[in-house]
Amino acid sequence: LALVSSQDSVADPDTTRELLQPLSKVRILDCPKSQHILLYDHDREYAIQAIVAFLRADDPLAVSFEDAE
């Protein structure tokens, strides 16, 4: 599971996606409202829900931003 923010000023989101996309078992989820430290930013609830869903072997893509708000 990789949580990527399109607004990240530390880790370039395009480079992150480019590096991870070829890996078949990596899920990439976008957190468009946040910066680099996702768990302290606007998408924190979504990030936490996605992490919990991933750890419980649920499909993290099923977690929606509406669920987190």
PDB file of N, CA and C in Angstrom:
ATOM      1  N   LEU A   1       0.852  -1.173   0.000  1.00  0.00           N
ATOM      2  CA  LEU A   1       0.000   0.000   0.000  1.00  0.00           C
ATOM      3  C   LEU A   1       0.888   1.223   0.000  1.00  0.00           C
ATOM      4  N   ALA A   2       0.655   2.112  -0.945  1.00  0.00           N
ATOM      5  CA  ALA A   2       1.394   3.378  -1.001  1.00  0.00           C
ATOM      6  C   ALA A   2       0.382   4.504  -1.065  1.00  0.00           C
ATOM      7  N   LEU A   3       0.467   5.396  -0.112  1.00  0.00           N
ATOM      8  CA  LEU A   3      -0.396   6.574  -0.092  1.00  0.00           C
ATOM      9  C   LEU A   3       0.412   7.730  -0.668  1.00  0.00           C
ATOM     10  N   VAL A   4      -0.105   8.344  -1.711  1.00  0.00           N
ATOM     11  CA  VAL A   4       0.620   9.384  -2.437  1.00  0.00           C
ATOM     12  C   VAL A   4      -0.202  10.656  -2.442  1.00  0.00           C
ATOM     13  N   SER A   5       0.455  11.766  -2.157  1.00  0.00           N
ATOM     14  CA  SER A   5      -0.217  13.056  -2.214  1.00  0.00           C
ATOM     15  C   SER A   5       0.254  13.829  -3.432  1.00  0.00           C
ATOM     16  N   SER A   6      -0.685  14.262  -4.249  1.00  0.00           N
ATOM     17  CA  SER A   6      -0.328  15.023  -5.440  1.00  0.00           C
ATOM     18  C   SER A   6       0.213  16.405  -5.085  1.00  0.00           C
ATOM     19  N   GLN A   7       0.051  16.820  -3.834  1.00  0.00           N
ATOM     20  CA  GLN A   7       0.545  18.119  -3.384  1.00  0.00           C
ATOM     21  C   GLN A   7       1.839  18.010  -2.585  1.00  0.00           C
ATOM     22  N   ASP A   8       2.424  16.822  -2.525  1.00  0.00           N
ATOM     23  CA  ASP A   8       3.631  16.589  -1.733  1.00  0.00           C
ATOM     24  C   ASP A   8       4.799  17.398  -2.290  1.00  0.00           C
ATOM     25  N   SER A   9       5.413  18.210  -1.450  1.00  0.00           N
ATOM     26  CA  SER A   9       6.556  19.024  -1.878  1.00  0.00           C
ATOM     27  C   SER A   9       7.889  18.381  -1.500  1.00  0.00           C
ATOM     28  N   VAL A  10       7.850  17.226  -0.836  1.00  0.00           N
ATOM     29  CA  VAL A  10       9.070  16.539  -0.418  1.00  0.00           C
ATOM     30  C   VAL A  10       9.354  15.340  -1.332  1.00  0.00           C
ATOM     31  N   ALA A  11       8.383  14.459  -1.461  1.00  0.00           N
ATOM     32  CA  ALA A  11       8.512  13.284  -2.333  1.00  0.00           C
ATOM     33  C   ALA A  11       7.659  13.523  -3.568  1.00  0.00           C
ATOM     34  N   ASP A  12       8.306  13.685  -4.710  1.00  0.00           N
ATOM     35  CA  ASP A  12       7.589  13.984  -5.946  1.00  0.00           C
ATOM     36  C   ASP A  12       6.566  12.879  -6.248  1.00  0.00           C
ATOM     37  N   PRO A  13       5.271  13.226  -6.315  1.00  0.00           N
ATOM     38  CA  PRO A  13       4.249  12.198  -6.508  1.00  0.00           C
ATOM     39  C   PRO A  13       4.353  11.466  -7.847  1.00  0.00           C
ATOM     40  N   ASP A  14       4.774  12.164  -8.897  1.00  0.00           N
ATOM     41  CA  ASP A  14       4.913  11.502 -10.201  1.00  0.00           C
ATOM     42  C   ASP A  14       6.037  10.475 -10.174  1.00  0.00           C
ATOM     43  N   THR A  15       7.137  10.817  -9.537  1.00  0.00           N
ATOM     44  CA  THR A  15       8.251   9.876  -9.418  1.00  0.00           C
ATOM     45  C   THR A  15       7.855   8.681  -8.560  1.00  0.00           C
ATOM     46  N   THR A  16       7.138   8.948  -7.482  1.00  0.00           N
ATOM     47  CA  THR A  16       6.673   7.862  -6.617  1.00  0.00           C
ATOM     48  C   THR A  16       5.801   6.896  -7.401  1.00  0.00           C
ATOM     49  N   ARG A  17       4.837   7.423  -8.145  1.00  0.00           N
ATOM     50  CA  ARG A  17       3.963   6.558  -8.960  1.00  0.00           C
ATOM     51  C   ARG A  17       4.765   5.796 -10.016  1.00  0.00           C
ATOM     52  N   GLU A  18       5.697   6.488 -10.655  1.00  0.00           N
ATOM     53  CA  GLU A  18       6.515   5.862 -11.698  1.00  0.00           C
ATOM     54  C   GLU A  18       7.338   4.692 -11.147  1.00  0.00           C
ATOM     55  N   LEU A  19       7.862   4.858  -9.950  1.00  0.00           N
ATOM     56  CA  LEU A  19       8.659   3.793  -9.334  1.00  0.00           C
ATOM     57  C   LEU A  19       7.810   2.616  -8.873  1.00  0.00           C
ATOM     58  N   LEU A  20       6.604   2.891  -8.383  1.00  0.00           N
ATOM     59  CA  LEU A  20       5.779   1.840  -7.793  1.00  0.00           C
ATOM     60  C   LEU A  20       4.839   1.153  -8.775  1.00  0.00           C
ATOM     61  N   GLN A  21       4.446   1.834  -9.839  1.00  0.00           N
ATOM     62  CA  GLN A  21       3.462   1.296 -10.773  1.00  0.00           C
ATOM     63  C   GLN A  21       3.831  -0.080 -11.354  1.00  0.00           C
ATOM     64  N   PRO A  22       5.095  -0.325 -11.701  1.00  0.00           N
ATOM     65  CA  PRO A  22       5.437  -1.639 -12.261  1.00  0.00           C
ATOM     66  C   PRO A  22       5.271  -2.811 -11.283  1.00  0.00           C
ATOM     67  N   LEU A  23       5.195  -2.525 -10.003  1.00  0.00           N
ATOM     68  CA  LEU A  23       5.065  -3.588  -9.008  1.00  0.00           C
ATOM     69  C   LEU A  23       3.613  -4.034  -8.931  1.00  0.00           C
ATOM     70  N   SER A  24       3.360  -5.267  -9.260  1.00  0.00           N
ATOM     71  CA  SER A  24       1.982  -5.748  -9.381  1.00  0.00           C
ATOM     72  C   SER A  24       1.231  -5.809  -8.051  1.00  0.00           C
ATOM     73  N   LYS A  25       1.932  -5.962  -6.955  1.00  0.00           N
ATOM     74  CA  LYS A  25       1.242  -6.123  -5.666  1.00  0.00           C
ATOM     75  C   LYS A  25       1.173  -4.833  -4.863  1.00  0.00           C
ATOM     76  N   VAL A  26       1.475  -3.713  -5.476  1.00  0.00           N
ATOM     77  CA  VAL A  26       1.423  -2.427  -4.781  1.00  0.00           C
ATOM     78  C   VAL A  26       0.138  -1.711  -5.148  1.00  0.00           C
ATOM     79  N   ARG A  27      -0.595  -1.301  -4.144  1.00  0.00           N
ATOM     80  CA  ARG A  27      -1.783  -0.469  -4.342  1.00  0.00           C
ATOM     81  C   ARG A  27      -1.380   0.970  -4.099  1.00  0.00           C
ATOM     82  N   ILE A  28      -1.668   1.839  -5.037  1.00  0.00           N
ATOM     83  CA  ILE A  28      -1.342   3.255  -4.909  1.00  0.00           C
ATOM     84  C   ILE A  28      -2.645   4.029  -4.739  1.00  0.00           C
ATOM     85  N   LEU A  29      -2.762   4.708  -3.614  1.00  0.00           N
ATOM     86  CA  LEU A  29      -3.952   5.509  -3.343  1.00  0.00           C
ATOM     87  C   LEU A  29      -3.563   6.973  -3.252  1.00  0.00           C
ATOM     88  N   ASP A  30      -4.337   7.822  -3.894  1.00  0.00           N
ATOM     89  CA  ASP A  30      -4.053   9.245  -3.905  1.00  0.00           C
ATOM     90  C   ASP A  30      -4.738   9.948  -2.734  1.00  0.00           C
ATOM     91  N   CYS A  31      -4.011  10.817  -2.092  1.00  0.00           N
ATOM     92  CA  CYS A  31      -4.535  11.671  -1.014  1.00  0.00           C
ATOM     93  C   CYS A  31      -4.368  13.118  -1.474  1.00  0.00           C
ATOM     94  N   PRO A  32      -5.301  13.620  -2.258  1.00  0.00           N
ATOM     95  CA  PRO A  32      -5.115  14.897  -2.948  1.00  0.00           C
ATOM     96  C   PRO A  32      -5.165  16.151  -2.077  1.00  0.00           C
ATOM     97  N   LYS A  33      -5.667  16.028  -0.863  1.00  0.00           N
ATOM     98  CA  LYS A  33      -5.811  17.216  -0.020  1.00  0.00           C
ATOM     99  C   LYS A  33      -4.626  17.442   0.912  1.00  0.00           C
ATOM    100  N   SER A  34      -3.646  16.550   0.891  1.00  0.00           N
ATOM    101  CA  SER A  34      -2.584  16.585   1.898  1.00  0.00           C
ATOM    102  C   SER A  34      -1.225  16.902   1.304  1.00  0.00           C
ATOM    103  N   GLN A  35      -0.290  17.181   2.209  1.00  0.00           N
ATOM    104  CA  GLN A  35       1.117  17.377   1.861  1.00  0.00           C
ATOM    105  C   GLN A  35       1.880  16.090   2.191  1.00  0.00           C
ATOM    106  N   HIS A  36       3.094  16.213   2.687  1.00  0.00           N
ATOM    107  CA  HIS A  36       3.976  15.057   2.871  1.00  0.00           C
ATOM    108  C   HIS A  36       3.598  14.182   4.071  1.00  0.00           C
ATOM    109  N   ILE A  37       3.201  14.773   5.167  1.00  0.00           N
ATOM    110  CA  ILE A  37       2.911  13.991   6.375  1.00  0.00           C
ATOM    111  C   ILE A  37       1.408  13.737   6.438  1.00  0.00           C
ATOM    112  N   LEU A  38       0.988  12.687   5.770  1.00  0.00           N
ATOM    113  CA  LEU A  38      -0.441  12.411   5.568  1.00  0.00           C
ATOM    114  C   LEU A  38      -1.226  12.236   6.859  1.00  0.00           C
ATOM    115  N   LEU A  39      -0.623  11.626   7.853  1.00  0.00           N
ATOM    116  CA  LEU A  39      -1.363  11.352   9.082  1.00  0.00           C
ATOM    117  C   LEU A  39      -1.605  12.592   9.942  1.00  0.00           C
ATOM    118  N   TYR A  40      -1.014  13.713   9.554  1.00  0.00           N
ATOM    119  CA  TYR A  40      -1.243  14.977  10.260  1.00  0.00           C
ATOM    120  C   TYR A  40      -1.938  15.996   9.370  1.00  0.00           C
ATOM    121  N   ASP A  41      -2.465  15.564   8.236  1.00  0.00           N
ATOM    122  CA  ASP A  41      -3.012  16.509   7.265  1.00  0.00           C
ATOM    123  C   ASP A  41      -4.490  16.219   6.987  1.00  0.00           C
ATOM    124  N   HIS A  42      -5.022  16.855   5.970  1.00  0.00           N
ATOM    125  CA  HIS A  42      -6.458  16.805   5.662  1.00  0.00           C
ATOM    126  C   HIS A  42      -6.981  15.407   5.342  1.00  0.00           C
ATOM    127  N   ASP A  43      -6.147  14.539   4.774  1.00  0.00           N
ATOM    128  CA  ASP A  43      -6.581  13.186   4.399  1.00  0.00           C
ATOM    129  C   ASP A  43      -6.280  12.149   5.475  1.00  0.00           C
ATOM    130  N   ARG A  44      -6.020  12.577   6.700  1.00  0.00           N
ATOM    131  CA  ARG A  44      -5.604  11.634   7.750  1.00  0.00           C
ATOM    132  C   ARG A  44      -6.631  10.538   8.001  1.00  0.00           C
ATOM    133  N   GLU A  45      -7.914  10.870   8.041  1.00  0.00           N
ATOM    134  CA  GLU A  45      -8.941   9.841   8.287  1.00  0.00           C
ATOM    135  C   GLU A  45      -8.987   8.836   7.145  1.00  0.00           C
ATOM    136  N   TYR A  46      -8.909   9.326   5.915  1.00  0.00           N
ATOM    137  CA  TYR A  46      -8.885   8.443   4.755  1.00  0.00           C
ATOM    138  C   TYR A  46      -7.647   7.547   4.796  1.00  0.00           C
ATOM    139  N   ALA A  47      -6.489   8.137   5.116  1.00  0.00           N
ATOM    140  CA  ALA A  47      -5.247   7.363   5.175  1.00  0.00           C
ATOM    141  C   ALA A  47      -5.342   6.262   6.230  1.00  0.00           C
ATOM    142  N   ILE A  48      -5.857   6.605   7.395  1.00  0.00           N
ATOM    143  CA  ILE A  48      -6.001   5.620   8.475  1.00  0.00           C
ATOM    144  C   ILE A  48      -6.964   4.512   8.048  1.00  0.00           C
ATOM    145  N   GLN A  49      -8.091   4.871   7.449  1.00  0.00           N
ATOM    146  CA  GLN A  49      -9.051   3.855   6.995  1.00  0.00           C
ATOM    147  C   GLN A  49      -8.430   2.954   5.934  1.00  0.00           C
ATOM    148  N   ALA A  50      -7.668   3.520   5.016  1.00  0.00           N
ATOM    149  CA  ALA A  50      -7.036   2.724   3.962  1.00  0.00           C
ATOM    150  C   ALA A  50      -6.004   1.768   4.550  1.00  0.00           C
ATOM    151  N   ILE A  51      -5.220   2.250   5.508  1.00  0.00           N
ATOM    152  CA  ILE A  51      -4.216   1.392   6.157  1.00  0.00           C
ATOM    153  C   ILE A  51      -4.892   0.243   6.900  1.00  0.00           C
ATOM    154  N   VAL A  52      -5.938   0.534   7.664  1.00  0.00           N
ATOM    155  CA  VAL A  52      -6.657  -0.505   8.405  1.00  0.00           C
ATOM    156  C   VAL A  52      -7.275  -1.509   7.435  1.00  0.00           C
ATOM    157  N   ALA A  53      -7.895  -1.022   6.365  1.00  0.00           N
ATOM    158  CA  ALA A  53      -8.499  -1.917   5.372  1.00  0.00           C
ATOM    159  C   ALA A  53      -7.438  -2.818   4.744  1.00  0.00           C
ATOM    160  N   PHE A  54      -6.288  -2.248   4.425  1.00  0.00           N
ATOM    161  CA  PHE A  54      -5.195  -3.026   3.844  1.00  0.00           C
ATOM    162  C   PHE A  54      -4.706  -4.094   4.813  1.00  0.00           C
ATOM    163  N   LEU A  55      -4.527  -3.712   6.059  1.00  0.00           N
ATOM    164  CA  LEU A  55      -4.045  -4.671   7.057  1.00  0.00           C
ATOM    165  C   LEU A  55      -5.060  -5.769   7.350  1.00  0.00           C
ATOM    166  N   ARG A  56      -6.324  -5.470   7.155  1.00  0.00           N
ATOM    167  CA  ARG A  56      -7.365  -6.486   7.353  1.00  0.00           C
ATOM    168  C   ARG A  56      -7.624  -7.286   6.080  1.00  0.00           C
ATOM    169  N   ALA A  57      -6.811  -7.058   5.057  1.00  0.00           N
ATOM    170  CA  ALA A  57      -6.896  -7.754   3.770  1.00  0.00           C
ATOM    171  C   ALA A  57      -8.145  -7.398   2.995  1.00  0.00           C
ATOM    172  N   ASP A  58      -8.797  -6.290   3.362  1.00  0.00           N
ATOM    173  CA  ASP A  58      -9.888  -5.758   2.544  1.00  0.00           C
ATOM    174  C   ASP A  58      -9.268  -5.015   1.365  1.00  0.00           C
ATOM    175  N   ASP A  59     -10.064  -4.665   0.398  1.00  0.00           N
ATOM    176  CA  ASP A  59      -9.579  -3.903  -0.743  1.00  0.00           C
ATOM    177  C   ASP A  59      -9.495  -2.426  -0.352  1.00  0.00           C
ATOM    178  N   PRO A  60      -8.296  -1.870  -0.216  1.00  0.00           N
ATOM    179  CA  PRO A  60      -8.193  -0.481   0.206  1.00  0.00           C
ATOM    180  C   PRO A  60      -8.802   0.496  -0.790  1.00  0.00           C
ATOM    181  N   LEU A  61      -8.952   0.073  -2.040  1.00  0.00           N
ATOM    182  CA  LEU A  61      -9.581   0.960  -3.021  1.00  0.00           C
ATOM    183  C   LEU A  61     -11.070   1.118  -2.760  1.00  0.00           C
ATOM    184  N   ALA A  62     -11.643   0.257  -1.942  1.00  0.00           N
ATOM    185  CA  ALA A  62     -13.062   0.367  -1.600  1.00  0.00           C
ATOM    186  C   ALA A  62     -13.327   1.496  -0.615  1.00  0.00           C
ATOM    187  N   VAL A  63     -12.289   1.964   0.067  1.00  0.00           N
ATOM    188  CA  VAL A  63     -12.437   3.077   0.994  1.00  0.00           C
ATOM    189  C   VAL A  63     -12.528   4.354   0.177  1.00  0.00           C
ATOM    190  N   SER A  64     -13.583   5.103   0.393  1.00  0.00           N
ATOM    191  CA  SER A  64     -13.754   6.330  -0.385  1.00  0.00           C
ATOM    192  C   SER A  64     -13.550   7.562   0.490  1.00  0.00           C
ATOM    193  N   PHE A  65     -13.290   8.684  -0.142  1.00  0.00           N
ATOM    194  CA  PHE A  65     -13.115   9.925   0.603  1.00  0.00           C
ATOM    195  C   PHE A  65     -14.398  10.301   1.324  1.00  0.00           C
ATOM    196  N   GLU A  66     -15.544   9.968   0.771  1.00  0.00           N
ATOM    197  CA  GLU A  66     -16.820  10.259   1.422  1.00  0.00           C
ATOM    198  C   GLU A  66     -16.932   9.514   2.755  1.00  0.00           C
ATOM    199  N   ASP A  67     -16.408   8.278   2.793  1.00  0.00           N
ATOM    200  CA  ASP A  67     -16.434   7.501   4.017  1.00  0.00           C
ATOM    201  C   ASP A  67     -15.580   8.133   5.110  1.00  0.00           C
ATOM    202  N   ALA A  68     -14.502   8.820   4.693  1.00  0.00           N
ATOM    203  CA  ALA A  68     -13.572   9.376   5.654  1.00  0.00           C
ATOM    204  C   ALA A  68     -13.979  10.753   6.152  1.00  0.00           C
ATOM    205  N   GLU A  69     -14.906  11.390   5.502  1.00  0.00           N
ATOM    206  CA  GLU A  69     -15.279  12.751   5.905  1.00  0.00           C
ATOM    207  C   GLU A  69     -16.391  12.775   6.918  1.00  0.00           C
TER     208      GLU A  69
END
